[in-house]
Amino acid sequence: MNKITKIALLSVVLLPLFTGSAMAADATVSVTPASGNMTPGSTVNGAVMLQTAANKVCVVKGTINFNGLTCSAVAVGNGKAPQTVPTCQSPNFVIGIPKCTMVDMPLVTFIANTSNAGTATITLSNVSVIGEGTAVASTSQNASYVVAAPVVV
């Protein structure tokens, strides 16, 4: 390999380290608790959480879907600037984060009640994470709960 080829290859390998263009991990929007075992009539106190993975995040949007659960309350976390406030009847959200963030945080808290035995889930749909004028690569994680009928003795 000649000297010019070696310098060119070295530049391709080292340039991302000096320009800050190294790839960050995907941000994650998740439902917590992610799983659980309960009986009909149990209450789930949970949250929709943002894990930034060191990405700068300014806005998060999506929809919370309650399946096999009855939503009792939904609230946006403190210090957020909601553009669309989620409710039990309309669980869509668009939440701005003043001055953006690179810190993990709860976005929305909720209270839901199980109704029948079986599987209950809380899923997130149409999730988008936006940084300063650009989309941030992201994933979403749902929750699943086993609702077992109480044992009668």
XYZ file of C-alpha atoms in Angstrom:
153
model
C 0.000 0.000 0.000
C 1.438 3.361 -0.936
C 1.636 6.369 1.392
C -1.337 8.227 -0.196
C -3.611 5.191 0.148
C -2.642 4.771 3.803
C -3.369 8.451 4.545
C -6.725 8.264 2.740
C -7.788 5.157 4.688
C -6.642 6.662 7.979
C -8.660 9.821 7.233
C -11.824 7.809 6.570
C -11.401 5.923 9.865
C -10.456 8.891 12.066
C -12.584 11.694 10.581
C -15.828 10.686 12.347
C -14.040 10.779 15.703
C -13.026 14.406 15.242
C -16.178 15.713 13.576
C -18.633 14.303 16.125
C -20.512 12.317 13.509
C -20.267 9.050 15.395
C -23.628 7.308 15.445
C -25.643 7.659 18.654
C -27.921 4.891 19.869
C -31.664 5.161 19.268
C -33.773 7.048 21.777
C -36.452 4.875 23.406
C -40.002 5.719 24.451
C -41.316 2.996 26.743
C -44.185 2.065 29.051
C -43.311 1.277 32.665
C -43.917 -1.008 34.396
C -43.282 -3.207 31.364
C -44.954 -6.289 32.834
C -46.784 -7.599 35.857
C -49.164 -10.161 37.284
C -52.465 -8.956 38.714
C -56.119 -9.759 39.243
C -59.239 -8.129 37.783
C -59.793 -4.742 39.406
C -56.075 -4.153 40.031
C -54.604 -0.714 39.442
C -51.603 -0.019 37.226
C -49.751 3.201 38.110
C -47.312 3.770 35.293
C -45.549 6.145 32.984
C -44.423 6.714 29.432
C -40.676 7.214 29.758
C -38.124 8.832 27.464
C -34.621 7.389 27.353
C -32.578 9.773 25.201
C -29.481 7.572 24.691
C -27.486 10.834 24.664
C -29.534 12.265 21.789
C -30.778 15.841 22.118
C -34.592 15.558 22.264
C -36.974 18.525 21.929
C -40.378 16.962 21.120
C -41.952 13.528 21.544
C -45.290 12.556 20.042
C -47.389 9.423 19.965
C -50.513 7.655 21.179
C -51.062 5.481 24.270
C -53.380 2.504 23.648
C -54.998 0.787 26.647
C -56.083 -2.777 25.754
C -57.899 -4.792 28.423
C -57.499 -1.871 30.836
C -59.682 1.084 31.706
C -57.827 4.365 31.811
C -58.603 6.402 34.956
C -56.166 9.312 34.655
C -53.406 10.663 32.397
C -51.097 13.578 33.226
C -48.129 15.231 31.523
C -44.924 15.305 33.570
C -43.774 18.516 35.260
C -41.669 20.953 33.284
C -42.982 19.834 29.901
C -44.710 22.028 27.296
C -47.503 19.865 25.874
C -48.811 20.872 22.453
C -51.421 18.112 22.600
C -52.401 17.002 26.100
C -53.363 13.325 26.379
C -56.561 12.298 28.148
C -58.182 8.918 28.727
C -60.661 9.685 25.935
C -57.974 10.987 23.546
C -54.580 9.539 24.511
C -52.623 11.319 21.747
C -49.716 13.454 22.892
C -47.265 15.983 21.511
C -44.917 17.046 24.277
C -42.319 19.769 23.926
C -39.327 19.840 26.229
C -38.198 23.419 26.937
C -34.534 23.936 25.967
C -34.491 20.268 24.821
C -32.872 17.509 26.885
C -30.359 14.706 26.847
C -31.635 13.410 30.218
C -33.999 10.444 30.647
C -37.389 11.461 32.046
C -41.063 10.555 32.434
C -43.257 12.224 29.805
C -46.725 11.059 30.837
C -48.043 9.299 33.940
C -51.216 7.226 33.956
C -53.518 5.189 36.161
C -55.413 2.273 34.612
C -57.494 -0.563 36.011
C -57.685 -4.158 34.860
C -61.110 -5.520 34.101
C -61.178 -9.149 32.994
C -58.839 -12.110 33.304
C -56.499 -12.528 30.356
C -53.751 -10.361 28.953
C -53.844 -6.584 29.217
C -51.458 -4.392 27.240
C -50.454 -0.793 26.945
C -48.981 -0.060 23.548
C -47.480 3.033 22.003
C -48.218 3.909 18.384
C -47.199 6.636 15.945
C -44.194 7.517 18.119
C -41.813 10.198 16.832
C -38.858 11.750 18.609
C -37.613 15.083 17.306
C -34.369 16.878 18.078
C -33.348 20.355 17.012
C -35.094 20.465 13.643
C -34.496 16.826 12.787
C -35.952 13.426 13.561
C -34.108 11.322 16.136
C -33.937 7.587 15.502
C -36.124 5.917 18.097
C -37.803 2.734 19.213
C -40.814 2.176 21.438
C -41.437 -0.515 24.030
C -44.886 -1.653 25.140
C -46.160 -3.271 28.330
C -48.005 -6.549 28.875
C -49.741 -7.721 32.047
C -51.147 -11.116 32.997
C -54.545 -10.691 34.658
C -55.483 -13.889 36.481
C -58.826 -14.533 38.119
C -58.461 -14.830 41.889
C -58.347 -18.351 43.253
C -61.508 -19.203 45.190
C -60.935 -21.652 48.048
